[in-house]
Amino acid sequence: MFAKPFRVKSNTVIKGSDRRKLKTDVSNAFPALSAEDINELVPSKEELNVVKIYAHKGDAVTLYVLHKNPMFFEVEKQLYPTVYTLWRHPDLLQTFITWPAVLQKLAGGADLMLPGVVVPTAGLPQVKKGERCSVSMVKNRAPVAVGTATMSTSDMCELGMKGRGVSILHTYMDNLWGFGDKTGPPSILPVESEGNAEGEMEGEEQDVGECEGEPEGDPEGDLSPDPLCPNLQELSLAPKEGVEEQGEEEEREEKEDQECGDEDVEEEDSRSPQEQMDALLLQCFLHALKSKVKKSELPLLTSTFLRNHMITCCPSGKQLDLKKSSYKKLSKFLQCMQQQHHLLKVKELSKGVESIVEVAWKHPELRSFSPPEDSPKEEGPTESNGESDHPYHPPEIIALYSVSARLQPLFEDSQKRKGAVLSAGEVRTIITEYVKKNELVDEINKNYVTINPILCDCLLEKSEYQEVDKLKWDDLFSRTLDRMQHCHQLVFPGRQPIIRKGHLEPIDLSVASRGSNKKVTLIKNLELYGLDPAAIAGVLQHRVQASTVLHPIPGSKDRVMIQIQGNQVQQAGKLLLDQYQVPRKYIQGLEKVQKPGKKK
């Protein structure tokens, strides 16, 4: 409940009758507390505050705060102690024991699964379904979580200690704990004797097979069978297995929704991730040289080779990432292919711009290479050169939106997590379903939507919290899209779609001065549209009969700009619009076309 930040609605001091009522409620909820204990937790003269908050899912929660530490919280008229209270009174609730590795999952919002529960010598705590209970760690009785039992103890045993055991509401290290002074749990030794504690430690370190081989009646064993659960000893003797099963059940949903571009989970590979990426890099390199590159394309920019050839040879479900390889950079990888494998030659034809000038087509390693079955099927080459037999086709450009951390609560019901990429239509559908499901359409005017706590946190500015309680549908959609991370998708014919973050930069045409008032035309961002700058420069040089040079763009990796002598914006624009069919809205600078002089 408090794994994510909450919003404070009000904070007031409890006085007189309200304080006495709280004492009565605490006494009724926790009969084990003495009158002295209650006076300590709810003092008569010290400052005690009641804080009303909204949890991230919209639940209304009341906190009772003493000395800046929340002592109790109330949800649906049910009172629960916080970890700050339980550290003073660790036996206030029935307590389940688990392993330290499970705590991180509980703090992240997961429930306690029964395979992760450790059964002590005295057996499981006796609880009823829905009863308040706490969770502590092995070797420390200080509770670290509070929740409710999802079933009775007898049902847990009948199910063989499988499934969800405790529905967690609050944990050490969550945002409710962070609302206090953020002190850590005290060290409280278990009730068992020191000898038994040592035995438990030895049992934890033992191998599962060795534990199962011990006779049940061994007096040195650290666990004894529970009369209600005859098979609990076997379950408890495999703590590591329990923790793994706990993690598997809790992470099952996380594996279903992966962020855009993540690699798919495949069969186990004994190689390290770096070695696997090196092998994938070599495979795509050989596949591109053998099936994609032609002699007529040489010299070929190394950046174009990577983008238009190697990446298109990557098997479905995998992604090339040079940073995850041992080479880190494309130049180092190609240098290795040149010096050690002698597969190609790379030269710097322009300052800072490398090109492949020669390929060893008859090299045994290249001739013997055959693409794996999962590689993309062979397709006709897509040439960027305007003089080729295969004309360039502009990509289909689609605006997309990624779920941001701020909007994640709004998309939870639709199973869309942070990083999920959606179209504008999908966003509208999800928001519409959310509004209708939560009955937020204004009853008087259907054109307005009532703002609930989640919409307030996600879409409103702080200055609007007290002023705006309704929004028009169009305003609701536009605010949602504005607060999402903008992305775009490029779909080239015969290639896998490419999704990038941010807005798509237009092809930039500009005119600059170079000494003695000489004009030059600069063209940038051609690579984003699958165009080869070297090929474009060659075509323009032939058309306008002017010198062209390629320069690296400062701060950009593997991107270059074309410099052409004179103001050639008109010719460059005509080439891009007519021959390459790039939409006008994606070309910036066409207004810089040189106007003809007036005739006298």
Coordinates of C-alpha atoms in Angstrom, one line a residue:
M1 CA 0.0 0.0 0.0
F2 CA 2.8 2.4 0.8
A3 CA 5.4 1.1 -1.7
K4 CA 4.8 4.2 -3.7
P5 CA 4.5 7.9 -2.6
F6 CA 1.2 9.1 -1.1
R7 CA -0.4 12.5 -1.0
V8 CA -1.1 14.3 2.3
K9 CA -4.6 15.8 2.5
S10 CA -4.6 17.3 6.0
N11 CA -2.6 17.3 9.2
T12 CA -4.2 18.4 12.5
V13 CA -3.5 17.9 16.3
I14 CA -5.7 15.5 18.2
K15 CA -7.4 17.0 21.2
G16 CA -9.6 16.0 24.2
S17 CA -12.4 13.6 23.3
D18 CA -10.7 12.5 20.0
R19 CA -7.6 11.5 22.0
R20 CA -9.7 9.5 24.4
K21 CA -11.6 7.8 21.6
L22 CA -8.3 6.8 20.0
K23 CA -7.2 5.2 23.3
T24 CA -10.4 3.2 23.4
D25 CA -10.0 2.1 19.8
V26 CA -6.4 1.0 20.4
S27 CA -7.4 -0.9 23.5
N28 CA -10.2 -2.7 21.7
A29 CA -8.0 -3.5 18.7
F30 CA -5.1 -4.7 20.7
P31 CA -6.2 -6.3 24.0
A32 CA -2.6 -7.4 24.8
L33 CA -1.6 -3.8 25.5
S34 CA -1.8 -2.8 29.1
A35 CA -3.2 0.6 30.2
E36 CA 0.4 1.8 30.8
D37 CA 1.3 0.7 27.2
I38 CA -1.6 2.6 25.8
N39 CA -0.7 5.7 27.7
E40 CA 2.8 5.5 26.3
L41 CA 1.5 5.1 22.7
V42 CA -1.3 7.7 23.0
P43 CA -0.1 10.1 25.7
S44 CA -2.4 12.7 27.2
K45 CA -0.2 15.8 27.1
E46 CA 2.3 15.3 24.3
E47 CA 1.6 16.4 20.8
L48 CA -0.3 13.8 18.8
N49 CA -1.3 14.4 15.2
V50 CA -3.9 12.9 12.9
V51 CA -2.8 13.0 9.2
K52 CA -5.2 12.1 6.4
I53 CA -3.5 10.8 3.2
Y54 CA -4.4 9.3 -0.1
A55 CA -2.3 6.2 -1.1
H56 CA -1.2 5.9 -4.7
K57 CA -4.2 3.8 -5.6
G58 CA -6.6 6.3 -4.2
D59 CA -7.2 4.6 -0.8
A60 CA -8.1 7.0 2.0
V61 CA -5.8 6.3 5.0
T62 CA -5.6 8.0 8.4
L63 CA -2.2 8.1 10.2
Y64 CA -1.7 8.8 14.0
V65 CA 1.7 10.4 14.4
L66 CA 3.6 10.8 17.7
H67 CA 7.0 12.6 17.9
K68 CA 7.0 12.7 14.0
N69 CA 6.7 8.9 13.8
P70 CA 3.5 7.3 12.6
M71 CA 2.4 4.9 15.3
F72 CA -0.9 3.6 13.8
F73 CA -2.7 3.7 10.5
E74 CA -6.4 3.1 9.8
V75 CA -7.7 1.7 6.6
E76 CA -11.5 1.0 6.1
K77 CA -12.1 1.5 9.8
Q78 CA -9.5 -1.1 10.7
L79 CA -6.5 0.0 12.9
Y80 CA -3.0 -1.3 12.3
P81 CA 0.3 -0.7 14.1
T82 CA 3.3 0.6 12.2
V83 CA 6.8 -0.9 12.5
Y84 CA 7.7 1.9 14.9
T85 CA 5.0 0.6 17.3
L86 CA 5.9 -3.0 16.8
W87 CA 9.5 -2.4 17.6
R88 CA 8.3 -1.3 21.0
H89 CA 5.9 -4.2 21.3
P90 CA 7.2 -7.0 19.0
D91 CA 4.6 -9.5 20.4
L92 CA 1.6 -7.3 19.7
L93 CA 0.6 -9.4 16.6
Q94 CA 1.0 -13.0 15.5
T95 CA 4.3 -13.1 13.6
F96 CA 5.4 -15.1 10.6
I97 CA 9.2 -15.5 10.0
T98 CA 10.9 -15.3 6.6
W99 CA 14.4 -14.9 5.2
P100 CA 16.2 -11.6 4.7
A101 CA 16.2 -12.0 0.9
V102 CA 12.4 -11.7 0.9
L103 CA 12.3 -8.3 2.7
Q104 CA 13.3 -6.4 -0.5
K105 CA 10.4 -7.9 -2.4
L106 CA 7.9 -7.1 0.4
A107 CA 9.1 -3.4 0.5
G108 CA 8.6 -3.3 -3.3
G109 CA 4.9 -4.1 -2.8
A110 CA 4.8 -7.9 -3.0
D111 CA 2.9 -10.1 -0.6
L112 CA 4.4 -12.8 1.6
M113 CA 4.2 -16.2 -0.2
L114 CA 4.0 -19.3 1.9
P115 CA 7.1 -21.0 0.4
G116 CA 9.1 -18.2 1.8
V117 CA 7.9 -18.7 5.4
V118 CA 10.2 -20.3 7.9
V119 CA 8.5 -22.6 10.4
P120 CA 10.1 -22.3 13.9
T121 CA 10.3 -25.0 16.5
A122 CA 7.0 -24.1 18.1
G123 CA 5.2 -24.3 14.7
L124 CA 3.3 -21.7 12.7
P125 CA 1.4 -18.9 14.5
Q126 CA -2.3 -19.6 14.8
V127 CA -4.2 -17.0 12.8
K128 CA -7.7 -16.7 11.2
K129 CA -8.4 -15.4 7.7
G130 CA -8.2 -11.6 7.7
E131 CA -6.5 -11.4 11.1
R132 CA -3.8 -8.7 11.5
C133 CA -0.3 -10.2 11.6
S134 CA 3.3 -9.2 11.3
V135 CA 6.4 -10.5 9.6
S136 CA 9.9 -10.7 11.0
M137 CA 13.3 -12.0 9.9
V138 CA 15.2 -15.1 10.9
K139 CA 17.4 -14.3 14.0
N140 CA 15.6 -11.0 14.7
R141 CA 12.2 -10.8 16.3
A142 CA 11.7 -7.1 15.4
P143 CA 8.8 -7.1 12.9
V144 CA 9.6 -5.6 9.5
A145 CA 6.1 -5.8 7.9
V146 CA 2.4 -5.6 8.8
G147 CA -0.5 -7.2 6.9
T148 CA -3.5 -9.5 7.1
A149 CA -3.6 -13.3 6.8
T150 CA -5.1 -14.5 3.5
M151 CA -6.2 -17.8 5.1
S152 CA -6.2 -19.6 8.4
T153 CA -3.2 -21.6 9.7
S154 CA -5.0 -24.9 9.1
D155 CA -5.8 -23.9 5.4
M156 CA -2.1 -23.0 4.9
C157 CA -1.1 -26.5 6.0
E158 CA -3.8 -28.2 3.9
L159 CA -2.5 -26.4 0.8
G160 CA 1.0 -27.7 1.5
M161 CA 2.4 -24.2 2.3
K162 CA 1.9 -22.9 -1.2
G163 CA 0.3 -19.7 -2.4
R164 CA -0.1 -16.3 -0.8
G165 CA 0.1 -16.2 3.0
V166 CA 0.1 -12.6 4.1
S167 CA -1.3 -9.6 2.3
I168 CA 1.2 -6.9 3.1
L169 CA 0.1 -3.4 3.9
H170 CA 3.2 -1.7 5.3
T171 CA 6.9 -2.6 5.6
Y172 CA 10.1 -1.3 6.9
M173 CA 11.7 1.0 4.2
D174 CA 8.4 1.9 2.5
N175 CA 7.0 5.4 2.3
L176 CA 5.1 5.2 5.5
W177 CA 8.3 4.3 7.3
G178 CA 10.0 7.1 5.5
F179 CA 7.3 9.5 6.8
G180 CA 8.9 9.0 10.3
D181 CA 12.5 9.4 11.5
K182 CA 13.7 6.5 9.3
T183 CA 15.4 4.6 12.2
G184 CA 16.3 1.0 11.6
P185 CA 14.8 -2.0 13.4
P186 CA 16.3 -3.0 16.8
S187 CA 18.0 -6.3 17.3
I188 CA 15.7 -8.6 19.3
L189 CA 16.8 -12.2 19.7
P190 CA 14.3 -15.0 19.0
V191 CA 12.6 -16.7 22.0
E192 CA 14.4 -20.0 21.3
S193 CA 17.5 -20.7 23.3
E194 CA 21.0 -19.8 22.0
G195 CA 21.7 -23.4 21.2
N196 CA 18.6 -23.7 19.0
A197 CA 19.5 -20.4 17.3
E198 CA 22.9 -21.8 16.4
G199 CA 21.2 -25.0 15.2
E200 CA 19.0 -22.9 12.9
M201 CA 22.0 -21.2 11.5
E202 CA 23.7 -24.5 10.7
G203 CA 20.4 -25.7 9.2
E204 CA 20.3 -22.6 6.9
E205 CA 23.8 -23.3 5.7
Q206 CA 23.3 -27.0 5.1
D207 CA 22.6 -28.4 1.7
V208 CA 18.9 -29.4 1.1
G209 CA 19.8 -33.0 0.4
E210 CA 21.8 -33.3 3.6
C211 CA 18.9 -32.0 5.7
E212 CA 16.3 -34.3 4.1
G213 CA 18.6 -37.2 5.0
E214 CA 18.5 -36.5 8.7
P215 CA 16.2 -38.7 10.8
E216 CA 13.0 -36.9 12.0
G217 CA 13.7 -37.7 15.6
D218 CA 17.3 -36.3 15.7
P219 CA 17.6 -34.2 18.9
E220 CA 20.1 -31.9 17.2
G221 CA 17.6 -30.9 14.5
D222 CA 16.5 -27.3 14.6
L223 CA 12.9 -27.9 13.6
S224 CA 10.2 -30.1 14.9
P225 CA 7.0 -31.2 13.2
D226 CA 3.9 -29.2 13.8
P227 CA 0.9 -31.4 14.9
L228 CA -1.4 -29.5 12.5
C229 CA 1.1 -29.7 9.6
P230 CA 2.9 -33.1 9.5
N231 CA 4.8 -32.1 6.4
L232 CA 6.0 -28.7 7.6
Q233 CA 9.4 -30.1 8.6
E234 CA 10.2 -31.0 5.0
L235 CA 9.0 -27.6 3.8
S236 CA 11.1 -25.7 6.3
L237 CA 14.3 -27.7 5.6
A238 CA 14.6 -26.1 2.2
P239 CA 14.9 -22.4 3.0
K240 CA 16.8 -21.5 -0.2
E241 CA 14.2 -23.3 -2.3
G242 CA 11.4 -21.4 -0.5
V243 CA 13.0 -18.1 -1.1
E244 CA 13.4 -18.9 -4.8
E245 CA 9.8 -20.1 -5.1
Q246 CA 8.7 -16.9 -3.3
G247 CA 10.7 -14.8 -5.8
E248 CA 9.4 -16.8 -8.8
E249 CA 5.7 -16.2 -7.9
E250 CA 6.2 -12.6 -7.1
E251 CA 8.2 -11.8 -10.3
R252 CA 5.9 -13.7 -12.6
E253 CA 3.9 -10.6 -13.6
E254 CA 7.1 -8.5 -13.9
K255 CA 8.4 -10.8 -16.7
E256 CA 5.2 -10.4 -18.7
D257 CA 5.5 -6.7 -19.4
Q258 CA 9.0 -5.7 -20.6
E259 CA 10.1 -2.2 -21.7
C260 CA 10.5 -1.4 -25.4
G261 CA 13.8 -2.7 -26.8
D262 CA 14.5 -5.2 -23.9
E263 CA 16.0 -8.5 -24.9
D264 CA 13.8 -11.5 -24.7
V265 CA 14.5 -14.2 -22.1
E266 CA 16.0 -17.2 -23.9
E267 CA 17.5 -20.5 -23.0
E268 CA 20.3 -20.5 -20.5
D269 CA 23.8 -19.8 -22.0
S270 CA 27.0 -20.7 -20.1
R271 CA 28.7 -17.7 -21.7
S272 CA 28.8 -14.3 -20.0
P273 CA 26.5 -11.5 -21.4
Q274 CA 29.6 -9.8 -22.9
E275 CA 30.7 -13.0 -24.7
Q276 CA 27.1 -13.5 -26.0
M277 CA 27.0 -9.9 -27.4
D278 CA 30.5 -10.4 -29.0
A279 CA 29.2 -13.5 -30.8
L280 CA 26.0 -11.7 -31.9
L281 CA 28.1 -8.8 -33.2
L282 CA 30.3 -11.1 -35.3
Q283 CA 27.3 -13.0 -36.6
C284 CA 25.6 -9.8 -37.8
F285 CA 28.9 -8.5 -39.2
L286 CA 29.5 -11.6 -41.4
H287 CA 25.8 -11.9 -42.4
A288 CA 25.8 -8.2 -43.5
L289 CA 29.0 -8.5 -45.5
K290 CA 27.9 -11.7 -47.2
S291 CA 24.3 -10.9 -47.9
K292 CA 23.8 -7.1 -47.9
V293 CA 26.9 -5.2 -49.0
K294 CA 27.8 -4.9 -52.7
K295 CA 31.0 -3.8 -54.3
S296 CA 29.1 -0.9 -55.9
E297 CA 28.4 0.6 -52.5
L298 CA 32.1 0.9 -51.5
P299 CA 33.4 3.1 -50.1
L300 CA 30.6 2.7 -47.4
L301 CA 30.4 4.8 -44.3
T302 CA 30.9 2.6 -41.2
S303 CA 27.9 4.3 -39.5
T304 CA 25.7 3.4 -42.5
F305 CA 27.1 -0.1 -42.5
L306 CA 26.0 -0.6 -38.9
R307 CA 22.6 1.1 -39.2
N308 CA 21.4 -0.2 -42.6
H309 CA 23.1 -3.6 -42.8
M310 CA 24.3 -5.1 -39.5
I311 CA 21.2 -4.1 -37.4
T312 CA 18.9 -5.5 -40.1
C313 CA 20.7 -8.8 -39.9
C314 CA 20.0 -9.1 -36.1
P315 CA 17.8 -12.1 -35.3
S316 CA 14.2 -11.3 -34.1
G317 CA 14.0 -10.9 -30.3
K318 CA 17.7 -9.7 -30.0
Q319 CA 19.3 -6.3 -30.1
L320 CA 22.8 -5.2 -31.0
D321 CA 24.3 -3.1 -28.2
L322 CA 28.0 -2.2 -28.7
K323 CA 28.3 -0.9 -25.2
K324 CA 27.5 -4.4 -23.9
S325 CA 30.3 -6.0 -26.0
S326 CA 34.0 -6.1 -25.1
Y327 CA 34.7 -3.6 -28.0
K328 CA 32.4 -0.8 -26.7
K329 CA 32.8 1.1 -29.9
L330 CA 32.2 0.3 -33.6
S331 CA 35.6 1.6 -34.6
K332 CA 37.4 -0.8 -32.3
F333 CA 35.3 -3.8 -33.5
L334 CA 36.1 -3.0 -37.2
Q335 CA 39.7 -2.4 -36.3
C336 CA 39.8 -6.0 -34.9
M337 CA 38.1 -7.4 -38.0
Q338 CA 40.7 -5.6 -40.1
Q339 CA 43.9 -6.4 -38.2
Q340 CA 43.2 -9.9 -36.8
H341 CA 40.7 -11.4 -39.3
H342 CA 41.7 -9.4 -42.4
L343 CA 38.1 -9.3 -43.6
L344 CA 38.0 -5.7 -44.7
K345 CA 39.9 -2.4 -44.8
V346 CA 38.7 0.8 -43.2
K347 CA 40.1 4.3 -44.0
E348 CA 39.4 7.8 -42.9
L349 CA 38.4 9.4 -46.2
S350 CA 37.3 12.7 -44.4
K351 CA 38.5 14.0 -41.1
G352 CA 36.8 12.1 -38.3
V353 CA 34.7 10.0 -40.8
E354 CA 35.6 6.4 -41.4
S355 CA 34.5 4.3 -44.4
I356 CA 34.8 0.7 -45.5
V357 CA 36.9 0.8 -48.7
E358 CA 37.6 -2.9 -49.3
V359 CA 36.0 -6.3 -48.4
A360 CA 37.8 -9.6 -48.6
W361 CA 35.0 -11.4 -50.4
K362 CA 37.0 -14.6 -50.8
H363 CA 38.1 -14.9 -47.2
P364 CA 37.4 -18.5 -45.9
E365 CA 35.6 -17.3 -42.8
L366 CA 33.2 -15.2 -44.9
R367 CA 32.7 -17.8 -47.6
S368 CA 32.0 -20.6 -45.1
F369 CA 29.5 -18.5 -43.1
S370 CA 25.8 -19.4 -43.3
P371 CA 23.2 -17.3 -41.5
P372 CA 21.4 -19.1 -38.5
E373 CA 17.8 -20.1 -38.9
D374 CA 16.5 -17.3 -36.6
S375 CA 18.2 -14.6 -38.8
P376 CA 15.9 -12.4 -40.9
K377 CA 15.0 -13.7 -44.3
E378 CA 16.9 -12.5 -47.3
E379 CA 15.3 -9.5 -49.0
G380 CA 16.2 -7.4 -52.0
P381 CA 18.7 -4.7 -51.2
T382 CA 17.5 -1.2 -50.3
E383 CA 19.8 1.3 -51.8
S384 CA 20.1 4.9 -50.5
N385 CA 21.9 6.1 -53.6
G386 CA 19.6 7.9 -56.0
E387 CA 21.2 6.3 -59.0
S388 CA 20.5 2.7 -57.9
D389 CA 18.0 0.3 -59.4
H390 CA 16.1 0.0 -56.1
P391 CA 14.5 3.4 -55.3
Y392 CA 14.4 4.7 -51.8
H393 CA 11.1 4.5 -50.0
P394 CA 10.6 7.0 -47.1
P395 CA 9.7 5.5 -43.8
E396 CA 6.2 5.5 -42.3
I397 CA 6.5 7.8 -39.2
I398 CA 4.2 7.2 -36.3
A399 CA 4.0 9.3 -33.1
L400 CA 4.1 7.2 -29.9
Y401 CA 4.0 7.8 -26.2
S402 CA 5.8 6.1 -23.3
V403 CA 4.3 5.7 -19.8
S404 CA 6.2 7.9 -17.4
A405 CA 6.8 7.2 -13.7
R406 CA 4.3 10.0 -12.8
L407 CA 1.5 8.5 -14.9
Q408 CA 2.2 4.8 -13.9
P409 CA -0.7 4.7 -11.4
L410 CA -3.1 5.8 -14.1
F411 CA -2.2 2.8 -16.3
E412 CA -1.9 0.1 -13.7
D413 CA -5.4 -1.2 -14.3
S414 CA -4.6 -1.8 -18.0
Q415 CA -1.3 -3.7 -17.1
K416 CA 0.8 -1.0 -18.7
R417 CA 4.0 -0.3 -16.7
K418 CA 6.6 2.4 -16.8
G419 CA 8.2 2.4 -20.3
A420 CA 5.3 0.8 -22.1
V421 CA 4.9 2.4 -25.6
L422 CA 1.4 3.3 -26.8
S423 CA -0.2 5.1 -29.7
A424 CA -2.4 8.2 -29.1
G425 CA -5.5 6.0 -29.8
E426 CA -4.5 3.4 -27.3
V427 CA -3.9 6.1 -24.7
R428 CA -7.4 7.6 -25.3
T429 CA -9.0 4.1 -25.0
I430 CA -7.2 3.3 -21.7
I431 CA -8.1 6.7 -20.2
T432 CA -11.7 6.4 -21.3
E433 CA -12.0 2.9 -19.8
Y434 CA -10.4 4.1 -16.5
V435 CA -12.9 7.0 -16.2
K436 CA -15.9 4.8 -16.9
K437 CA -14.7 2.0 -14.6
N438 CA -14.3 4.4 -11.7
E439 CA -17.6 6.2 -12.5
L440 CA -15.9 9.6 -12.9
V441 CA -18.1 11.0 -15.7
D442 CA -19.9 14.1 -14.3
E443 CA -23.6 13.3 -13.9
I444 CA -24.8 16.8 -14.7
N445 CA -22.5 17.5 -17.7
K446 CA -21.2 14.5 -19.5
N447 CA -18.4 16.6 -21.2
Y448 CA -16.6 16.8 -17.9
V449 CA -14.7 14.2 -15.8
T450 CA -14.5 14.4 -12.0
I451 CA -10.9 14.4 -10.7
N452 CA -10.1 11.6 -8.2
P453 CA -6.8 11.4 -6.2
I454 CA -5.0 9.5 -8.9
L455 CA -5.9 11.9 -11.7
C456 CA -5.0 14.7 -9.3
D457 CA -1.5 13.4 -8.7
C458 CA -0.9 12.5 -12.4
L459 CA -2.4 15.4 -14.3
L460 CA -2.7 18.5 -12.1
E461 CA -0.1 21.0 -11.0
K462 CA 0.3 21.6 -7.3
S463 CA -1.3 25.0 -7.6
E464 CA -4.4 23.4 -9.1
Y465 CA -4.9 20.8 -6.3
Q466 CA -7.5 23.0 -4.4
E467 CA -8.9 24.7 -7.4
V468 CA -9.6 22.1 -10.2
D469 CA -12.1 19.3 -9.5
K470 CA -13.2 18.7 -13.1
L471 CA -11.7 18.6 -16.5
K472 CA -13.1 18.4 -20.0
W473 CA -12.5 15.2 -21.9
D474 CA -10.1 16.9 -24.5
D475 CA -8.2 18.6 -21.7
L476 CA -7.9 15.2 -19.9
F477 CA -6.5 13.5 -23.0
S478 CA -4.1 16.4 -23.9
R479 CA -2.7 16.6 -20.3
T480 CA -2.1 12.9 -20.3
L481 CA -0.2 12.9 -23.6
D482 CA 1.8 16.0 -22.6
R483 CA 3.0 14.3 -19.4
M484 CA 4.0 11.1 -21.3
Q485 CA 7.4 10.6 -22.8
H486 CA 7.3 11.3 -26.5
C487 CA 8.6 8.6 -28.9
H488 CA 8.4 7.8 -32.6
Q489 CA 8.4 4.7 -34.7
L490 CA 10.0 4.4 -38.2
V491 CA 8.7 1.7 -40.4
F492 CA 11.0 1.1 -43.4
P493 CA 9.7 -1.3 -46.1
G494 CA 11.1 -4.8 -45.5
R495 CA 12.7 -3.9 -42.1
Q496 CA 11.7 -4.3 -38.5
P497 CA 10.2 -1.1 -37.0
I498 CA 12.5 1.2 -35.2
I499 CA 11.3 2.9 -32.0
R500 CA 13.3 5.9 -30.7
K501 CA 12.7 8.2 -27.7
G502 CA 11.9 11.9 -28.3
H503 CA 10.5 13.8 -31.3
L504 CA 11.9 12.9 -34.7
E505 CA 14.3 15.6 -35.8
P506 CA 13.7 17.0 -39.3
I507 CA 16.3 17.0 -42.0
D508 CA 17.9 20.4 -41.5
L509 CA 19.0 22.6 -44.5
S510 CA 20.9 25.7 -43.6
V511 CA 23.2 28.3 -45.2
A512 CA 26.4 29.4 -43.5
S513 CA 29.2 31.8 -44.4
R514 CA 32.8 30.6 -44.7
G515 CA 35.3 33.5 -44.9
S516 CA 35.2 36.3 -47.5
N517 CA 31.4 36.0 -47.5
K518 CA 31.4 32.6 -49.3
K519 CA 28.2 30.7 -48.8
V520 CA 28.0 27.0 -48.1
T521 CA 24.9 24.7 -47.6
L522 CA 24.8 22.3 -44.6
I523 CA 22.5 19.3 -44.6
K524 CA 22.0 17.3 -41.3
N525 CA 20.0 14.4 -39.9
L526 CA 19.8 12.3 -43.1
E527 CA 20.7 9.1 -41.2
L528 CA 17.5 9.4 -39.1
Y529 CA 15.5 8.8 -42.3
G530 CA 17.6 5.9 -43.6
L531 CA 19.5 8.1 -46.1
D532 CA 23.2 7.7 -46.8
P533 CA 24.9 11.1 -46.5
A534 CA 27.8 10.0 -48.8
A535 CA 25.3 8.9 -51.5
I536 CA 23.3 12.2 -51.2
A537 CA 26.5 14.2 -51.4
G538 CA 27.6 12.4 -54.5
V539 CA 24.2 13.0 -56.3
L540 CA 24.2 16.7 -55.3
Q541 CA 27.8 17.2 -56.4
H542 CA 27.0 15.8 -59.8
R543 CA 23.8 17.9 -60.1
V544 CA 25.2 21.3 -59.0
Q545 CA 28.8 20.8 -60.1
A546 CA 30.1 22.0 -56.7
S547 CA 32.5 20.5 -54.2
T548 CA 31.0 18.5 -51.2
V549 CA 32.6 17.5 -47.9
L550 CA 31.3 15.3 -45.0
H551 CA 31.9 16.6 -41.5
P552 CA 31.2 14.8 -38.2
I553 CA 28.4 16.5 -36.1
P554 CA 29.8 17.6 -32.7
G555 CA 28.2 15.7 -29.9
S556 CA 26.5 13.1 -32.1
K557 CA 27.8 9.6 -32.6
D558 CA 28.0 8.1 -36.1
R559 CA 26.3 11.1 -37.7
V560 CA 27.7 13.5 -40.3
M561 CA 26.6 16.6 -42.1
I562 CA 27.1 17.4 -45.8
Q563 CA 28.7 20.7 -46.7
I564 CA 28.2 21.9 -50.3
Q565 CA 29.7 25.0 -51.9
G566 CA 27.1 27.8 -52.5
N567 CA 23.5 28.2 -51.6
Q568 CA 22.1 24.8 -52.8
V569 CA 19.0 24.7 -50.6
Q570 CA 16.7 24.7 -53.6
Q571 CA 18.5 21.7 -55.3
A572 CA 18.8 19.8 -52.0
G573 CA 15.1 20.3 -51.2
K574 CA 14.0 19.3 -54.7
L575 CA 16.1 16.1 -54.5
L576 CA 14.6 15.2 -51.1
L577 CA 11.0 16.0 -52.0
D578 CA 10.9 14.7 -55.6
Q579 CA 13.3 11.8 -55.8
Y580 CA 13.3 10.6 -52.2
Q581 CA 9.7 11.6 -51.5
V582 CA 10.5 12.8 -48.0
P583 CA 7.3 14.7 -46.7
R584 CA 7.8 18.5 -46.6
K585 CA 7.0 18.7 -42.9
Y586 CA 10.1 16.7 -42.1
I587 CA 12.4 19.1 -44.0
Q588 CA 13.5 22.2 -42.2
G589 CA 15.0 25.2 -43.9
L590 CA 13.2 25.2 -47.3
E591 CA 12.4 28.9 -46.8
K592 CA 16.1 29.6 -47.2
V593 CA 15.8 29.0 -51.0
Q594 CA 17.7 31.8 -52.8
K595 CA 15.2 34.1 -54.5
P596 CA 16.0 35.2 -58.1
G597 CA 17.0 38.8 -58.5
K598 CA 14.6 41.4 -59.9
K599 CA 14.9 42.0 -63.6
K600 CA 15.8 45.6 -64.5

